[in-house]
XYZ file of C-alpha atoms in Angstrom:
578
model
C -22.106 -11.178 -10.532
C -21.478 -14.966 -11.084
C -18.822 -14.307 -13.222
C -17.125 -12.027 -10.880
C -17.254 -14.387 -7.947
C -16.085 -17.199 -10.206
C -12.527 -15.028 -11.499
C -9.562 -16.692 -9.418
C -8.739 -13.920 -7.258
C -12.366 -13.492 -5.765
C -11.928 -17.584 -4.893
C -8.523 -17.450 -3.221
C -9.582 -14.136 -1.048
C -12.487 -16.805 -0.096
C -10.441 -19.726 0.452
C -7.782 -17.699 2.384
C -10.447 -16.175 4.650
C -12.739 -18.963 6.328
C -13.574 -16.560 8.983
C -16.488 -14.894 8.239
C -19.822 -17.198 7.710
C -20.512 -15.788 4.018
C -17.202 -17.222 3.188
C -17.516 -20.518 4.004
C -21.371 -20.978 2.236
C -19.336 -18.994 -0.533
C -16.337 -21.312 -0.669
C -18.982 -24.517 -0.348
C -21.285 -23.103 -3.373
C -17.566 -22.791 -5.496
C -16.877 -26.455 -3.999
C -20.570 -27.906 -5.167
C -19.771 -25.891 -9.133
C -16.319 -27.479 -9.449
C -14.323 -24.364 -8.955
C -12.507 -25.561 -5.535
C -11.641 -29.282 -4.818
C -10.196 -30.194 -1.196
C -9.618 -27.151 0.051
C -7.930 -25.858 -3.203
C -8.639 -23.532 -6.197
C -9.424 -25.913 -9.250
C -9.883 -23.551 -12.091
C -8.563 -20.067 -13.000
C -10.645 -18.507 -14.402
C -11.255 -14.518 -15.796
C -14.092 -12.117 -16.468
C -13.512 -10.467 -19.609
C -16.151 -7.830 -20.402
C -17.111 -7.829 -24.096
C -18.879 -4.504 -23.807
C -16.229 -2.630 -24.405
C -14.555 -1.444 -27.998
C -14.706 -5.300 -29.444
C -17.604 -4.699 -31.617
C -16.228 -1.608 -33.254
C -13.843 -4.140 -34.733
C -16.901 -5.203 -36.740
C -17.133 -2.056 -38.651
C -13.306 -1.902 -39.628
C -12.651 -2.054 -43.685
C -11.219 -5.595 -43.745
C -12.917 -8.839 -44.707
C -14.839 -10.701 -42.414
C -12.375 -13.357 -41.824
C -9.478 -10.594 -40.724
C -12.297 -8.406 -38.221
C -13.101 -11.970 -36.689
C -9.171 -12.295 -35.953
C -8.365 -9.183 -35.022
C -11.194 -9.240 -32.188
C -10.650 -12.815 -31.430
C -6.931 -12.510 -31.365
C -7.270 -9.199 -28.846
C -9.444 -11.125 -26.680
C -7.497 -13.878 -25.988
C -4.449 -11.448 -25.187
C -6.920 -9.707 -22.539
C -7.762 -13.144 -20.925
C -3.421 -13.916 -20.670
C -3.014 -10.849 -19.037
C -6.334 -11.085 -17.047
C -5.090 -14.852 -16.229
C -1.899 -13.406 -14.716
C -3.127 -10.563 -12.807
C -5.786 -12.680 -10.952
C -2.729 -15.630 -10.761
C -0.002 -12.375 -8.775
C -3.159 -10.459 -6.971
C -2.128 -8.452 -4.147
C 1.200 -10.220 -4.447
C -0.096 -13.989 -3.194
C 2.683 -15.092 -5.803
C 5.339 -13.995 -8.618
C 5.487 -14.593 -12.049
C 8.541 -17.710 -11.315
C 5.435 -19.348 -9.298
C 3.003 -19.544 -12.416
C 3.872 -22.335 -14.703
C 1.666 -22.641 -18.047
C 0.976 -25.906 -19.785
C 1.014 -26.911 -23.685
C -0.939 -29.512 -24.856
C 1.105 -32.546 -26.609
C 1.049 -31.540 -30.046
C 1.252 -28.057 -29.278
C 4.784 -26.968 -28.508
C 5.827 -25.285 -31.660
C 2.934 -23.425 -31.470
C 3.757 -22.254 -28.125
C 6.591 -20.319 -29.198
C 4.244 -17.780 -31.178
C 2.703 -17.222 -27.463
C 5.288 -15.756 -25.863
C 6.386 -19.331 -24.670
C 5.663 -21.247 -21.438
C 6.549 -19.071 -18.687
C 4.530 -16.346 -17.249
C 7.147 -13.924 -17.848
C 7.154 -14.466 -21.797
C 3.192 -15.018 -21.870
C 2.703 -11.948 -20.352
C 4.996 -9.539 -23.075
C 3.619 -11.459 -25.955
C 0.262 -10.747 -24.906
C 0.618 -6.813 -24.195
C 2.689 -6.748 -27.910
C -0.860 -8.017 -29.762
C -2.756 -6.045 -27.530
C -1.168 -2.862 -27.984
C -0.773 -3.709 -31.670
C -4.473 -4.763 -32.202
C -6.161 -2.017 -30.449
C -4.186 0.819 -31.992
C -5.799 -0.662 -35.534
C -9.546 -0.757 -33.595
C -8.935 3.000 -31.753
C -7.194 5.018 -34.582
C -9.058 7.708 -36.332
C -8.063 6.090 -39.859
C -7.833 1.926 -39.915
C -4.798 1.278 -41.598
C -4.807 -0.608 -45.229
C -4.911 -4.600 -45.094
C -1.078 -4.271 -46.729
C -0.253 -2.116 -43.601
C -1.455 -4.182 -40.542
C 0.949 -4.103 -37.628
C 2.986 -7.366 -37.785
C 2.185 -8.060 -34.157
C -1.924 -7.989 -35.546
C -1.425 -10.666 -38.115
C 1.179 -12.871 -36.498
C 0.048 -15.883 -35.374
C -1.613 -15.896 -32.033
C -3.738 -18.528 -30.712
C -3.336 -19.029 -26.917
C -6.573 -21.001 -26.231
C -5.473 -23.617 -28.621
C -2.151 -24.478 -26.769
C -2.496 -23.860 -23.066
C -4.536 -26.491 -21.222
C -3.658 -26.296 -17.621
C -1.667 -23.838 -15.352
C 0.516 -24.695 -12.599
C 0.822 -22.666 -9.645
C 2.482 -22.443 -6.310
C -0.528 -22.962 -3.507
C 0.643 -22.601 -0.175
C 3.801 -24.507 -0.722
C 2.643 -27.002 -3.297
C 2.638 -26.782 -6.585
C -1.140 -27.304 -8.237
C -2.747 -28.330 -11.285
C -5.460 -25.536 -12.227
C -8.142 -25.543 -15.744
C -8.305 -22.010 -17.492
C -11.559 -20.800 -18.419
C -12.120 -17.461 -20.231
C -15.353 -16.107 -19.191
C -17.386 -13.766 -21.909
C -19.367 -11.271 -20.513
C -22.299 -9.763 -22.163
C -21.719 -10.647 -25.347
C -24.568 -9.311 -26.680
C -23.378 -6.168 -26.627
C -21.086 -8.132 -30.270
C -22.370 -7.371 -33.652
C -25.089 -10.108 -34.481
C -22.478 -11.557 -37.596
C -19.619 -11.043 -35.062
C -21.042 -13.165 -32.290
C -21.724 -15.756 -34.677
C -18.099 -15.699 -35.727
C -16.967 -15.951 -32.520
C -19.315 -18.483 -31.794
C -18.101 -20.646 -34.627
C -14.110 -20.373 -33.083
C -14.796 -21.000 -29.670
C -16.844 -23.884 -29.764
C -13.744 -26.165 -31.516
C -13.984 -29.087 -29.399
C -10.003 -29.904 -29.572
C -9.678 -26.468 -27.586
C -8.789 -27.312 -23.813
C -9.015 -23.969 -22.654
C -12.425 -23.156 -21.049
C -14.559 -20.225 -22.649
C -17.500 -19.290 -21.483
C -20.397 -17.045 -23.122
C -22.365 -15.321 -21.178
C -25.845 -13.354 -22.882
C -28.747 -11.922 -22.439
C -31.542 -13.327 -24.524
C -32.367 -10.840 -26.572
C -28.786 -11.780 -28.344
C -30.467 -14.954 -29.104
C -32.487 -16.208 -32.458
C -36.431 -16.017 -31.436
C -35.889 -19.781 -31.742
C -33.566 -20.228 -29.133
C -35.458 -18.409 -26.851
C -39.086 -19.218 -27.570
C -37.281 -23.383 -27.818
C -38.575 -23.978 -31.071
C -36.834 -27.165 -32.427
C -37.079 -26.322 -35.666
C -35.987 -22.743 -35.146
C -32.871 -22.899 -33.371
C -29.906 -22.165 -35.508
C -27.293 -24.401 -35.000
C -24.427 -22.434 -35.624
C -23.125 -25.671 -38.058
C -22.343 -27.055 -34.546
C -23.849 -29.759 -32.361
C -25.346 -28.510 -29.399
C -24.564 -31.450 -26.561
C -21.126 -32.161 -28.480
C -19.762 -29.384 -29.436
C -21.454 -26.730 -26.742
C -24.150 -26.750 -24.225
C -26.743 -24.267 -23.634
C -27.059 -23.080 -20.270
C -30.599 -21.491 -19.530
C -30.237 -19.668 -16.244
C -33.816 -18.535 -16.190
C -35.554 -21.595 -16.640
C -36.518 -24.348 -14.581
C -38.986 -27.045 -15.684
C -40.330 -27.422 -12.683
C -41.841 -24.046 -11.890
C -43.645 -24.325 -8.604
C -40.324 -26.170 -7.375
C -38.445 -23.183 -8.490
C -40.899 -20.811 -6.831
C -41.000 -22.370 -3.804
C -37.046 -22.066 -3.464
C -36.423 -18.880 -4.995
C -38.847 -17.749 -2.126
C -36.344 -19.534 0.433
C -33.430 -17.418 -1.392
C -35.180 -13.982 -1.506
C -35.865 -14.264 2.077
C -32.510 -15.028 3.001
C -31.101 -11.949 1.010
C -33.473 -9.733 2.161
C -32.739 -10.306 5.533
C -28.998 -9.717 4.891
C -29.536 -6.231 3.162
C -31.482 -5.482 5.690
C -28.746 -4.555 8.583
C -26.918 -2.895 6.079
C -29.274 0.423 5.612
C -28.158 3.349 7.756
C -31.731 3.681 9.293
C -31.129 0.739 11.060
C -27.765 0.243 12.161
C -28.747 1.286 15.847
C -31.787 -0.760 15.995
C -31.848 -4.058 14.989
C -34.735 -5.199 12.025
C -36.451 -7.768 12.171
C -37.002 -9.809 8.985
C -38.635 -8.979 5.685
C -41.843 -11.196 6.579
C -42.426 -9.612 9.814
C -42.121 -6.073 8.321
C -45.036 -7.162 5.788
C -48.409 -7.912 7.244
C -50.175 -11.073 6.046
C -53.418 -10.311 7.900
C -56.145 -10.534 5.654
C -57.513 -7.295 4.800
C -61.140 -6.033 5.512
C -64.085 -4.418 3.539
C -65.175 -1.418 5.399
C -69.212 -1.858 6.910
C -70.631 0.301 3.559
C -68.125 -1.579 1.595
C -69.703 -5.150 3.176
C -73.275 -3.999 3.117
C -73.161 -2.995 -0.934
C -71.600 -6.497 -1.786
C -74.084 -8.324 0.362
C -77.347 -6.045 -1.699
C -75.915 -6.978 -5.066
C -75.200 -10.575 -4.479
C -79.300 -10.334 -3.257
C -79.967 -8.495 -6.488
C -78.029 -11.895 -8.453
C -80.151 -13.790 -6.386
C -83.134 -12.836 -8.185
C -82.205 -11.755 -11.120
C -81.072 -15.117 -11.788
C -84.552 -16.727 -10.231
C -82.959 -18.521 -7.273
C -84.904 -20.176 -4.689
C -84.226 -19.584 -1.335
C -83.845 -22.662 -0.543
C -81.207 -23.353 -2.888
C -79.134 -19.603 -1.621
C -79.509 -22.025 1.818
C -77.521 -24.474 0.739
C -75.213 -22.306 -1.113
C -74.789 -20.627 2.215
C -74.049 -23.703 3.853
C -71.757 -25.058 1.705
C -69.525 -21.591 1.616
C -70.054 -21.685 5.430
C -68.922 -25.507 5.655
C -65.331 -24.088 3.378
C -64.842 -20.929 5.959
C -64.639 -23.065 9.222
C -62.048 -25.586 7.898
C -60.275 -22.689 6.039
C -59.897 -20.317 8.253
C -57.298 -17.529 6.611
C -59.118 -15.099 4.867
C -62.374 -16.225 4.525
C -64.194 -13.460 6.056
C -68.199 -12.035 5.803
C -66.509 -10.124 2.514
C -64.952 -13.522 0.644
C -68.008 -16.114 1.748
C -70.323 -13.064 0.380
C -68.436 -12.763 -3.231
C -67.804 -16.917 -2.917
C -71.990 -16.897 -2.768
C -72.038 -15.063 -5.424
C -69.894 -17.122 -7.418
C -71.197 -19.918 -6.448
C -74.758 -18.489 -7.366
C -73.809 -17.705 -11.620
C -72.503 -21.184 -11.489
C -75.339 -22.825 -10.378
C -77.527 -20.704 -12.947
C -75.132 -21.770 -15.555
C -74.931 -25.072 -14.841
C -79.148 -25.619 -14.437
C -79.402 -23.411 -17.857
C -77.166 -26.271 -19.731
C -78.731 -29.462 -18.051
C -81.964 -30.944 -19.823
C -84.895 -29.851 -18.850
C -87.080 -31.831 -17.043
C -90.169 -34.370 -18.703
C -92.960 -32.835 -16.501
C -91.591 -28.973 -16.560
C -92.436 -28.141 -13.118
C -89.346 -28.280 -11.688
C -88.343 -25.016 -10.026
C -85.365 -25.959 -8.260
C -83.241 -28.538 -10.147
C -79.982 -30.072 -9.016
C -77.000 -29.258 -10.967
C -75.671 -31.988 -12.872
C -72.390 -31.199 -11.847
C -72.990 -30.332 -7.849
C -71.676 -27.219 -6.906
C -68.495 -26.898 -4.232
C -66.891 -24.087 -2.475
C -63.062 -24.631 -2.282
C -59.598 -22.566 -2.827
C -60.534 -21.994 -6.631
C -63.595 -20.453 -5.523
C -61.849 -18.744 -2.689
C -59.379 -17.292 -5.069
C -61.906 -16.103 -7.439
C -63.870 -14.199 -4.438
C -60.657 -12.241 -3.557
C -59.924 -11.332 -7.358
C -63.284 -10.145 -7.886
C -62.949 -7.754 -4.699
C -59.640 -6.547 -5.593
C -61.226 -5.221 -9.225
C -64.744 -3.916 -7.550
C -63.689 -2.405 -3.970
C -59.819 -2.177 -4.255
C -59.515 -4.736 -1.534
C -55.677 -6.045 -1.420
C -54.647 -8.753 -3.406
C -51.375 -8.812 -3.294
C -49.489 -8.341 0.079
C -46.845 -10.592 2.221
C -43.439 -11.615 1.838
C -44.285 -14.518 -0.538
C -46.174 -12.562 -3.218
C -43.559 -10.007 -3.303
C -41.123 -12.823 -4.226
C -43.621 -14.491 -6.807
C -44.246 -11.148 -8.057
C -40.109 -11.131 -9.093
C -40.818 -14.304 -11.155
C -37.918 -15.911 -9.687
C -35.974 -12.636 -10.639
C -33.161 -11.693 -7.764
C -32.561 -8.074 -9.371
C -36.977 -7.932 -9.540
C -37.542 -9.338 -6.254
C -34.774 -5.937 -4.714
C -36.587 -3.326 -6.417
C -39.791 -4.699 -5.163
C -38.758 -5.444 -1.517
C -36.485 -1.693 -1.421
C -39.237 0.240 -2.312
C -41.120 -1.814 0.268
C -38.267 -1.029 2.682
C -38.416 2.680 1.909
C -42.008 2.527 3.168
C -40.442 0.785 6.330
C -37.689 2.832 6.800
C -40.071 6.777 6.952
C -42.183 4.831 8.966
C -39.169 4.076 11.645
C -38.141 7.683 11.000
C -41.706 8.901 12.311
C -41.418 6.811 15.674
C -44.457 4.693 13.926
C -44.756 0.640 13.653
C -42.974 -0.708 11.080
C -45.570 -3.327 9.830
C -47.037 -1.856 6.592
C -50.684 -2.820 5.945
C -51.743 -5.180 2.843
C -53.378 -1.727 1.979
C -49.220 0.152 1.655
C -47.949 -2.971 -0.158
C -50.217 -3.370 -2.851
C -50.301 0.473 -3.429
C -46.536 0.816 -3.416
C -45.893 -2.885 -5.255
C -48.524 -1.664 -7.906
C -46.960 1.179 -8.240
C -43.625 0.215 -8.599
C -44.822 -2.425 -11.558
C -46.487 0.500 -13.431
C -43.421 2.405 -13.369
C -41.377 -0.288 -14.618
C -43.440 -1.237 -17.568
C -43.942 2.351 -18.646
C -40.500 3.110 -18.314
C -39.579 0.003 -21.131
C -37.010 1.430 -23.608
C -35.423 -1.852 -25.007
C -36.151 -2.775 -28.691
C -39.786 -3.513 -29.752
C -40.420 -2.066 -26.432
C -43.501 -0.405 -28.030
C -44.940 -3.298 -29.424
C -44.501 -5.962 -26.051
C -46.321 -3.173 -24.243
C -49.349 -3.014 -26.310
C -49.142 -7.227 -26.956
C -48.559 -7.415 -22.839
C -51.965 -5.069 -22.424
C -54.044 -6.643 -24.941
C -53.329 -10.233 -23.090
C -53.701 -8.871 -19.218
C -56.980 -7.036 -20.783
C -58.279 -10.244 -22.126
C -57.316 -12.765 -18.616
C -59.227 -9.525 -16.617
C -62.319 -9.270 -18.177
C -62.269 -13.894 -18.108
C -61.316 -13.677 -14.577
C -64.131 -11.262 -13.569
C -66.870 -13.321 -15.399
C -69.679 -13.600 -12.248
C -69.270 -17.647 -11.959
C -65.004 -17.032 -11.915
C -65.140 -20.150 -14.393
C -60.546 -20.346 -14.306
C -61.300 -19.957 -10.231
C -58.210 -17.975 -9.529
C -58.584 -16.064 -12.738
C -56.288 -15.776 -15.989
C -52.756 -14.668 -16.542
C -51.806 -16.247 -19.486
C -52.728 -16.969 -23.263
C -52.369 -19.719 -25.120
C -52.058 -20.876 -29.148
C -52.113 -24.140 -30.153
C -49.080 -25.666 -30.406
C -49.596 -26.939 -34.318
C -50.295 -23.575 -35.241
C -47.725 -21.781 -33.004
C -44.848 -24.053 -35.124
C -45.891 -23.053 -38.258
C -44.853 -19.288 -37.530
C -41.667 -19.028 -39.768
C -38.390 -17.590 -38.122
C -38.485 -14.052 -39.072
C -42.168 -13.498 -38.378
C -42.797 -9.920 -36.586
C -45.078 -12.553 -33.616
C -41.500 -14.433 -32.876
C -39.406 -11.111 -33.015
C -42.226 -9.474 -30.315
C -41.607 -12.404 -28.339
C -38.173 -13.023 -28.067
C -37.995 -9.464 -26.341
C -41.086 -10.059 -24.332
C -39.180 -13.206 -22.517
C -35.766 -11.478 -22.542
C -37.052 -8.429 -20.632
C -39.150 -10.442 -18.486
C -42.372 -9.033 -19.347
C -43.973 -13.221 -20.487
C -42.677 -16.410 -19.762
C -43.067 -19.147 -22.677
C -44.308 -22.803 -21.800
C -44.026 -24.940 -25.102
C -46.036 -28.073 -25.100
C -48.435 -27.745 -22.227
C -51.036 -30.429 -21.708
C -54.259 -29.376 -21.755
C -57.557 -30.490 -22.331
C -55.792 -33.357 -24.296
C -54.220 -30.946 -26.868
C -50.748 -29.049 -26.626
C -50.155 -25.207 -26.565
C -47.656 -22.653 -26.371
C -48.911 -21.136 -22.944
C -47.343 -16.924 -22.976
C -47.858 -15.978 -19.055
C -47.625 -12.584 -17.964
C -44.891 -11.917 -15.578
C -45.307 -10.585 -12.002
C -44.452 -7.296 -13.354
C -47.102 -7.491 -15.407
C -49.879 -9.190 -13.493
C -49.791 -6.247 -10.792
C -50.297 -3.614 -13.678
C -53.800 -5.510 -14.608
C -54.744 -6.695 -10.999
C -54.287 -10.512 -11.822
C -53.204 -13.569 -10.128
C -50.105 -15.093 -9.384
C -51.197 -18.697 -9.147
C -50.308 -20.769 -12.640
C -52.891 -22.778 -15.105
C -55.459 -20.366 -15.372
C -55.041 -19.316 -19.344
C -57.221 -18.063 -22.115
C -57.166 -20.060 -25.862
C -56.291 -17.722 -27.931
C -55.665 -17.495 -32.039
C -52.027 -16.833 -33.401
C -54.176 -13.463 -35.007
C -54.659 -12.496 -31.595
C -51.004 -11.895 -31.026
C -50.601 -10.528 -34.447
C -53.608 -7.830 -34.348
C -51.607 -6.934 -30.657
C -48.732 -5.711 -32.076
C -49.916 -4.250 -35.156
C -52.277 -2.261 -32.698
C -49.004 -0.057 -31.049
C-alpha cells in the first residue's frame, strides 16, 4: 500500500487534486517523507512487484553470476518502462517533456541504455525485456553459447541515471528515481542475497528500495541478535539501512497512537458499507460498549461463599477480612470504573492469599501467641490488584475481559490489516443488528465472544512455514502465563503474557538452531513479539510476548511486564512437542 501511494502517478493525481480533504493530509504525509517539496513532486518513483516470474530465473542452467544478471538486468528494464509510464500517465506529458540525467563519468555508458531521451530509454528497455524474458518463459532455456545478444549486452541503467527532468506545469523540474522492490521474499534465498549484494553499491544514485516480509530475513535479523545478523559483506549504516516498520522502541507510545490511527480509519470505513449509506453511523467507540459488565445474582453469591471458604481455610481473623474489606472499599470509591460487588469480592480474595503468603514467610513471633500478625510487607488494593480480580473472573465465570474500542486496537498489536479483521467482524455484528431494527451498541458480552472467536480462527487457520511448531510453542507459553496469572494471590497483578530467557543464555543459541528458526516465523506472522535486553530484576532477558491474537485464544491480558522466567529447554521441549 505504501509503495503504491509512493509511485509518481498516485502523487501527481494528489497534487493535482487538492480538493478533497484526504488529499491534502495525503499530499502533507508525501511532503513530511520527502516525496513532494513546495508544492512539487520530488522523486519518481515505481512499484515493481518481485512476485512475479523473477525467481524462476534462479532455477535456469547458467552459473550463478549469469541468473543474477539476467534477473537483475530484466528488472531494471521493468523499472525504465515503469518510470515512463508513471512520468506520460493519462497523458499529463509526452515523451519530448521527460529528460533523463547521466551522472559525470557516465556518458559512454549511457549509450548502452538506449541514450538520454525518453524516446531511446524506452526501446532499449522493451529490447532486454523482451529478450530476457523469452530465456526465463521458454519451455527449453537456451545454451550459455546461445543467449540472445540483447540478454548479455551490457545494461546497467541504475548505474548511470541519477535524476530526471520533467516538464511540471510549465517548468521544467529536477526529480530523484527510486525503484521500489516489492515483496521480495517471494526471491530465491541465494537470489535475494545476490541482489542484495548489487543494489546496495553506494556509487549507485538511483534509489532502490527493498521491501520484505520477515520471514525473508536471517533469524538474526529478526530476533536483533548482534552477533547473528549477516552482513551481506556490507555495512549496514553506510552502505544500507534497515528499515523496521513493525517496531517501535517505545511500545506504550506506539500503542497509544496506533489507537489514535485505528480510530480514525475505522470511522472512515465506516460510511462506506451499504447498510449504512442512508443512515449515518456513528463512530467505532460508540458502537462498542465500555460499560463494565456484571456477574449475574447466583454468579455474585457463589464468588462471595468461596472467597468465605478462603477465609477459613487459610485461618483468617475477622478482624483482619475487616480491614481487607476496608482497604478494597477505600480503592472502589476513588476508582470508580469497574469496581463493582463482583471485582472488590475477587480483589478480597486476592488480597486474602497474599496476606496468608506474606504472614507464612515473615518470622514467627518470640512468644508464639500471635494470631493475627501484620504483614511485613502491608497489603494494598490498587489497579494491579484490580486487574488481577477481572482476569480471575474472566477464567471462572466467563465475565468479559476484553471489550471497547481500545482493546480491540491493542488486541491488533499495532497491526492496521489485524485491527480490520477485528473491528469488521465487530461491524458485521453491528450491521444484523441495524438490519433487525435493534440498537446498535453490542454488549462487552458480543465483543469478547465474536473477538475470541475471530482470534481462534486465525491461529487455527496458520498455514505459513513451521506453522505447526509456533502453534504448539505459542500454546505451551499462553498455558504457562494462565495457570501464573490465576495463582489465588495474582502475584504479576494483571497476569502473564509473556516468557522470558535470560539474555546470556538466549545469545549462546547458534544461528541455525531449530529455537531461532521457530522464532523468526513466530515474529514474522505476528503470533510473539521479541524484546532483547529487558531490565529486570537487575538481570537482562529476551522477553517473547504473545500477540493480541494470541492472548484472546488463552484469556490473557493485554497490559505489558507481566512475564514468566523461563529456561531456553522450555522453548525447545515446545516445539519438539508438535
Amino acid at each position: 500500500m505504501l509503495a503504491t501511494l509512493a509511485e509518481f502517478r498516485m502523487v501527481e493525481s494528489i497534487l493535482n487534486d487538492q480538493s478533497s480533504t484526504t488529499n491534502k493530509a495525503l499530499a502533507r504525509a508525501l511532503a513530511d517523507a520527502g516525496f513532494v517539496v513546495d508544492q512539487s513532486p520530488h522523486v519518481a518513483a515505481i512499484r515493481i512487484p518481485m512476485e512475479s516470474e523473477y525467481r524462476d530465473f534462479w532455477e535456469l542452467p547458467y552459473p550463478e553470476e549469469v541468473r543474477t544478471k539476467l534477473a537483475f538486468r530484466l528488472l531494471q528494464a521493468r523499472a525504465m518502462l515503469g518510470l515512463i509510464r508513471n512520468l506520460t500517465a493519462k497523458g499529463t506529458r509526452s515523451l519530448d517533456q521527460i529528460r533523463f540525467k547521466s551522472r559525470a563519468e557516465f556518458e559512454a555508458q549511457a549509450v548502452q541504455i538506449g541514450g538520454l531521451s525518453a524516446e531511446g530509454l524506452r526501446r532499449r528497455a522493451i529490447e532486454v525485456e523482451r529478450a530476457i524474458y523469452g530465456v526465463g518463459s521458454g519451455l527449453v532455456p537456451p545454451s550459455l553459447d546461445k543467449l540472445p545478444a540483447d540478454a548479455i549486452a551490457p545494461y546497467d541503467p541504475f548505474d548511470v541515471i541519477h535524476a530526471i527532468e520533467i516538464d511540471w506545469n510549465g517548468t521544467w523540474i529536477e526529480l530523484r528515481p527510486l525503484a521500489m522492490l516489492d515483496d521480495v521474499h517471494d526471491l530465491h534465498h541465494d537470489q535475494l542475497e545476490a541482489l542484495f549484494v548489487a543494489l546496495s553499491r553506494r556509487e549507485m544514485q538511483f534509489g532502490r528500495w527493498m521491501m520484505m516480509r520477515l520471514d525473508a530475513l536471517s533469524p538474526g535479523a529478526v530476533l536483533r541478535s548482534p552477533t547473528l545478523q549477516p552482513s551481506h559483506n556490507r555495512a549496514q549504516g553506510r552502505d544500507f539501512f534497515d528499515v523496521p516498520m513493525q517496531v517501535d522502541p517505545n511500545k506504550a507510545q506506539a500503542r497509544k497512537k496506533f489507537r489514535k490511527m485505528a480510530k480514525g480509519i475505522a470511522d472512515l470505513y465506516l460510511p462506506m458499507i451499504e447498510t449504512f449509506r442512508n443512515r449515518p453511523p456513528p463512530p467505532l467507540q460508540a458502537l462498542l460498549s465500555s460499560a463494565p459488565p456484571k456477574l449475574t445474582p447466583t454468579q455474585l453469591s457463589e464468588l462471595q461463599r468461596s472467597v468465605d471458604k478462603d477465609q477459613q481455610k487459610l485461618g483468617i481473623t475477622a478482624a483482619r477480612r475487616s480491614m481487607i474489606n476496608e482497604l478494597v472499599s477505600d480503592y472502589a470509591k476513588t476508582n470508580a470504573f469497574d469496581v463493582g460487588d463482583d471485582v472488590s469480592a475477587a480483589m478480597t480474595r486476592i488480597l486474602l492469599h497474599r496476606y496468608d503468603k506474606r504472614v507464612s514467610q515473615s518470622t514467627p513471633s518470640l512468644f508464639g501467641d500471635e494470631d493475627d500478625p501484620d504483614p511485613k510487607n502491608p497489603l494494598k488494593a490498587d489497579g494491579d490488584v484490580a486487574h488481577g480480580a477481572r482476569l480471575h473472573l474472566h477464567h471462572a465465570f466467563d465475565r468479559p475481559l476484553h471489550y471497547g474500542v481500545d482493546e480491540v486496537c491493542d488486541a491488533s498489536n499495532e497491526n492496521a490489516e489485524v485491527f480490520l479483521g477485528y473491528a469488521g467482524e465487530l461491524v458485521g455484528e453491528v450491521e444484523t443488528r441495524a438490519i433487525r431494527r435493534r440498537p446498535l451498541e453490542l454488549e462487552p458480552t458480543i465483543q469478547q465472544r465474536v473477538l475470541a472467536g475471530r482470534a481462534r480462527r486465525t491461529v487455527e487457520q496458520w498455514a505459513f512455514p513451521q506453522a505447526t511448531r509456533v502453534r504448539s510453542l505459542t500454546n505451551a507459553i499462553g498455558q504457562a502465563c494462565v495457570a501464573r496469572s490465576l495463582e489465588p494471590n495474582a502475584p504479576l497483578g494483571a497476569g502473564a503474557n509473556a516468557v522470558a530467557v535470560l539474555e546470556e543464555e538466549f545469545g549462546k543459541l547458534q544461528s541455525d538452531d531449530v529455537v531461532l528458526l521457530v522464532l523468526k516465523h513466530a515474529v514474522a506472522s505476528g503470533a510473539v513479539t521479541i524484546e532483547r535486553d529487558y531490565g529486570q530484576g537487575g538481570r537482562l532477558w529476551c522477553l517473547i510476548e504473545l500477540t493480541g491474537t494470541v492472548a484472546l485464544v488463552h484469556g490473557l491480558t493485554f497490559i505489558r511486564g507481566g512475564f514468566i522466567p523461563v529456561k531456553e529447554r522450555f522453548l525447545r521441549e515446545a516445539i519438539e512437542n508438535a
